[in-house]
Structure formats: structure tokens, C-alpha cells
């Protein structure tokens, strides 16, 4: 084995440009695979952290009637905030949100919305609720960019909003759009309108009431509260986890295609080598190598390509990947056009497991694709090989 | 096998399949070669000299009959045993040198010693000795494409001789060389044969080589046509 390693090394170094071309192609595959996988993992992380920052905080209490998939439950999903949360709310570590159904009438059209009352001073969510603390002639409201685009609304527009109060009576008034925000969480933007909590409570006659309570600290132990259902963070992010799991299968296909492309380069080199280096193979055998040892030598050579590629890849890949993790990759077109939750700039996340597994998989597969064509050597007649006759 | 004999061949036959028919390359060969001989298998193309050389070199096996080389029956050797025989006891010199193009002169000559797992210091000494015999010490770091044909063949001889084999098999060693280089190479081989007592067996039809041989075995149509010894004053030396 030591001899094979030494000879393989000499053959690779001696082959010069041919070796380096293969190594560079393979190292490029290493870096691209890790980078791309990092982007996909980063996207998943981002989806989860965006969801935390924009929608669920450190966990929530839901009113027992509240069902986010059934808007009709909103009429019953409100109750007085339990006394035990007063202090946490006063400290800003819990944000109550009151939700009611409403209808928006932009430019004579009609759009059913969920009206969310939220404290303008809150800082658990990234929502620009400070823009609700604005003195205007109508009710200040903020909406997401996606909805603003579909309804052709811009900042400063006046729109009529209709809702029903606690007794089921319809009422309406004008709101003014004080801010349009962009998030990567569609459920925060789609058909949602945010107005000051106290104002909504007055409008609906639901004083001191809320639909959901979002807390900041996910680590604190949370007691069961009558009439409210505790939803820990991991329960609220379960849907994202399931989505990531589904996406992982798709990513694996992508990963396999990239690997396949890299392996084609090695396979091609090995097949060519076996035809071009017949005389050399015959010489090895004449000098005392068995055919099996020659197969071993060619296999080690192939495997060494991948190890050299890992070293070369590390030389330029580590700075490149680190730089990418810092500045991220900005998608050259509007991410919103893809119709899915995606940040405009994705920050790749690389785990040690990703790097090690990529290197291991590439080295193992390279060894296999090197061994595969090398088996032809075992069938070669050494006297024919010595003359370099193609068989 | 006589203890002075290095090769003994009895009723050896080699038949190659040619589609549905067969081609008899060697037919009823009976020969023996003693230690230290400088012998050539002479004959036109297709006479069977390279086939016989390949069988002696354990690169091929006889169809029938026996070929004993250094007390080992070639036809009965496993692939591993044949490789061991070549690795330890045989040196090969080829018409087209068969040097490893990506290795330099030192590495080419060192190759057989690597296979024998000889230590680095001893390996270096043996390689340098071999290169000194062949006058190649100034080409140690050169690669085959940078050498002339004569230099390449000298490297091939150094590679064949470096492990001090019992038998060197040379297949048309001068076919790609001009006259001056051919004579230089042959004189070197004669010197090595005399100083190191290495047995040389050639396959050739080159008159220049034939002129240096001490024993000439003529093959024709796969059979030994003539086997003659040359007195010392008849050789080209």
C-alpha cells in the first residue's frame, strides 16, 4: 500500500497539468457542493428565524377557541388577559395581539382581512409597529408589501375598513397606511392589517382582551392557564421542520447531480488513462506488479485526486465560504417573484458535518469510480499491453 | 535442471487462437541456457522469438510442454508467483524502452527497488551505482521525453540491472537506435554480462546485436532452426 501511495503520488505530480485540471474541477465541485448545501441549510435556518422574529417569538398562548386555519373562530377567540401575565406584558416581555375579521375597501374593491391589534411599543416582533404611534387623521395601519402590491396601496393612502364589534355590530372607518413592510413570512403579510391594540379594543369593545399572547423567552417554564393553550416554540415551528424535511429530499437530488458531474470528470480520466497508459500498465506487470496491484495503483491515484482536490478546495474555498457566510448571496432577481418565502439575501450555514460528509462522500465515490474502469486492467493481456495495443 | 542452468525448455508449444482457426507460434522447442550466457533468439518477424521471450519472462504461459526458469515451471505459476519471479529475478529491456514518462530517470531506475521494498538509503545507493555504470549520473532529474533514444535505452538497462537480476530479457533493444548508440548500448551490456555475470537473452534480428552474441539460437516458423556458439574472436567486441 505504501508503495502504491508513493507511486500514485509520483504519477499524479508527474502528470502535471492533466492532474491539476482534474483536481481543480473536482475542488470546484467540493466548494460548490458545500456552498450550495450551505445556502439551502441557511435558507432553512432563515425560514425558522424569520418565523420566530416576525410571527411566533419565543412561544405563544392561544385563546382556546383560536384556530388559525378557520377565520370564523376569530369571533369567539378573545378573552381578558390573565392577571398573571400583567407584569410580563408591562416589562415588554409579552405582547398581546387581538384579532378580528374585517373587510378593506381599496379603490372600490373588497378584500377580507384579519385586523390585528398590536402594541406600538413592542419589540418582540420585527414588525415596524412604531409606525402605528403616528398622529394622523385616521386610524394608523401598517401592512405587508405583498398585500400592498396586490391592492395597489402605498404609504399615506386612505382606505375604508369595516369590522364587527364584540356584539356583532358592523362599523367602519378610514385607516391610513403609515408603513409598508417587507418580511419573508407570507402569513405575516397576506391579508393582515396591523393597527394599535388599544384602538382596536375600543373599536370592538373588547377592553383588555387578546387572542394570542406572544412571549419573548422560550426557556421559561410556562404554567397551564385556564382558557388559553400554551404553544411552545417547537410546536409552532413544527410545520417549518416538516417543510425542511421534505426539502431535504429535493436537496439530495441536487447534491447527487453535482456529485455525478464531479465524478464524471474522474471516471472520464480513468477510462482515458487505462487506454492511454496501456504500455505503462504492461511495464508495471513486467517489472513485478500483479494485475490486482496495478488496479490498486489506479484506484489509489483516483482517490488521491479527490484528496488533493480537498486540499486545493480548502485553499480557496475556506476564504470564499467564510466571505459568503458573512455577506450572504443576494438573489439576482426579486425573491418575491418565486412565490415562496425566501429572503432576498441568503446566508449560507455550514456545519462540520456538512463539510466532513461532503469530503468523505466525494472521496469514497471518487475511489469507486476510479476502481470501476480500472477493473479492465485485470482483463488485459500483459504482452499486448506492453506493446500499447488497444484491446 | 542442472544447477548451472538458468532456463530449461522441453517440448514447448504455444498456440494462439485466431478466430475459428489457430496459429502455432512455437512448436516443440527444446532449449537450455546456462548462467552468464549472452544469447540471442534470432529470426524474422513471426518466427516466435518474442513469444518465447515472453514465456521465459513469465508474461505468457506455454500451451503445452515445460519452461523452467530459475527452477520454476512457468506454466504452473500463479499470477502472484509469476510476479514475484519477475520482481526478484528478471530484468526486462524493451524495444521502445517502456520508461514511465512522468517519472524522472532516478525514479524510473528506482522503481524495481520500490517493489522489492528496499530501504531508502540502500535504494539510493543502488540507483546511483546503476546510473554510474550507464553513465547517466548527469541525467538523474531528467524525464524520458527530455532524453535521446540512446539515453532512454540506457535508463531502461539501468532499470533492468539495478536489482542485479539473474536474467535480463531484451526484446529488440536496438531497434529504435542508430548504429553508434546501438554499439554503445551493446558494449555496455557485454560489460555488465562479464562483470556482473548476468545472463542476457535477446530476441532480435538486428545484425549489430547478432554480432555481439556468444550464442545464437535461430528460430524459424516457431521451431529452433539452428543453435550455435560463437568463439570469442568471432564476436564484435
XYZ file of C-alpha atoms in Angstrom, chain A residues 174-334:
161
model
C -60.962 55.154 7.375
C -57.439 53.973 8.046
C -54.249 55.494 6.760
C -51.290 53.346 5.679
C -48.362 54.636 7.712
C -45.867 51.967 6.659
C -45.453 49.095 4.264
C -43.031 46.436 5.476
C -41.328 43.525 3.766
C -40.864 40.236 5.525
C -40.015 36.735 4.313
C -43.010 35.260 6.102
C -46.076 35.253 3.847
C -48.529 34.560 6.699
C -47.492 37.847 8.338
C -48.261 39.785 5.190
C -51.119 38.011 3.480
C -54.475 39.696 4.202
C -53.200 41.125 7.502
C -53.584 44.644 8.703
C -51.981 45.933 11.909
C -53.436 48.770 13.935
C -52.831 49.987 17.526
C -54.108 47.488 20.092
C -55.919 49.994 22.269
C -57.704 51.433 19.253
C -58.875 48.011 18.112
C -60.063 47.232 21.605
C -62.104 50.443 21.570
C -63.423 49.756 18.081
C -64.536 46.250 19.036
C -65.426 46.943 22.662
C -63.076 44.211 23.791
C -61.286 46.101 26.514
C -58.207 44.342 27.946
C -58.807 41.358 25.734
C -56.492 39.460 23.394
C -56.486 36.484 21.026
C -52.894 35.417 21.333
C -50.101 36.277 23.737
C -46.563 36.052 22.464
C -43.716 35.823 24.946
C -40.045 36.566 24.408
C -38.260 33.875 26.442
C -38.764 30.342 25.152
C -36.777 28.841 28.056
C -39.073 29.918 30.893
C -41.374 27.214 32.198
C -44.930 28.127 31.355
C -47.905 27.217 33.507
C -51.185 25.962 32.114
C -53.725 28.818 32.081
C -57.450 28.331 32.078
C -58.985 29.230 28.709
C -55.608 29.538 26.995
C -53.496 26.925 25.215
C -49.730 27.050 25.605
C -47.946 26.675 22.254
C -44.202 26.238 22.790
C -41.836 27.388 20.056
C -41.058 23.883 18.840
C -44.763 23.204 18.316
C -45.197 26.423 16.367
C -42.147 25.713 14.160
C -43.125 22.091 13.560
C -44.581 22.979 10.161
C -41.269 24.555 9.112
C -39.412 21.499 10.381
C -41.665 19.295 8.282
C -41.093 21.527 5.271
C -37.305 21.332 5.793
C -37.521 17.576 5.957
C -39.412 17.483 2.669
C -36.956 19.915 1.109
C -34.012 17.772 2.241
C -35.105 15.030 -0.135
C -35.158 17.513 -3.012
C -31.775 18.862 -1.961
C -30.347 15.351 -2.019
C -31.250 15.049 -5.695
C -29.440 18.303 -6.393
C -26.488 17.122 -4.326
C -26.404 13.860 -6.268
C -26.419 15.684 -9.617
C -23.469 17.833 -8.554
C -21.603 14.784 -7.313
C -22.365 12.972 -10.540
C -20.878 15.824 -12.574
C -17.733 15.779 -10.470
C -17.455 12.026 -10.710
C -17.852 12.105 -14.485
C -14.578 14.042 -14.697
C -12.744 11.391 -12.688
C -14.415 8.492 -14.470
C -13.538 10.007 -17.832
C -9.912 10.495 -16.775
C -9.652 6.937 -15.523
C -11.165 5.404 -18.659
C -8.856 7.512 -20.835
C -5.889 6.638 -18.620
C -6.472 2.952 -18.999
C -6.407 3.236 -22.779
C -3.584 5.754 -22.934
C -1.449 4.092 -20.298
C -1.593 0.516 -21.568
C 2.143 0.392 -22.162
C 2.733 1.689 -18.661
C 0.387 -0.966 -17.266
C 2.302 -3.653 -19.190
C 5.563 -2.247 -17.839
C 4.305 -2.372 -14.250
C 3.391 -6.015 -14.757
C 6.747 -6.816 -16.418
C 8.566 -5.210 -13.519
C 6.779 -7.374 -10.998
C 3.366 -5.920 -10.228
C 0.376 -8.244 -10.270
C -2.657 -7.051 -12.212
C -4.510 -6.636 -8.950
C -1.752 -4.352 -7.682
C -1.989 -2.259 -10.857
C -5.756 -1.961 -10.319
C -4.957 -0.865 -6.757
C -2.487 1.725 -8.025
C -5.012 3.250 -10.435
C -7.669 3.260 -7.720
C -5.323 4.993 -5.275
C -4.457 7.528 -7.986
C -8.149 8.312 -8.442
C -8.711 8.606 -4.710
C -5.674 10.863 -4.423
C -7.250 13.199 -6.965
C -10.087 13.781 -4.540
C -7.781 14.252 -1.551
C -5.660 16.741 -3.489
C -8.890 18.394 -4.607
C -9.995 18.705 -0.975
C -6.682 20.404 -0.113
C -6.824 22.738 -3.122
C -10.516 23.362 -2.487
C -9.720 24.291 1.117
C -7.133 26.834 -0.051
C -9.613 28.977 -1.920
C -12.852 27.507 -0.585
C -12.415 28.384 3.093
C -11.946 32.130 2.455
C -14.718 32.109 -0.158
C -17.203 30.219 2.019
C -16.377 32.366 5.043
C -16.878 35.528 2.984
C -20.189 34.205 1.690
C -21.359 33.367 5.205
C -20.620 36.962 6.145
C -22.063 38.895 3.201
C -24.569 36.276 2.019
C -25.711 35.634 -1.502
C -28.128 38.138 -2.902
C -30.522 36.551 -5.366
C -30.113 38.454 -8.634
C -33.882 38.734 -9.159
C -36.737 39.648 -6.868
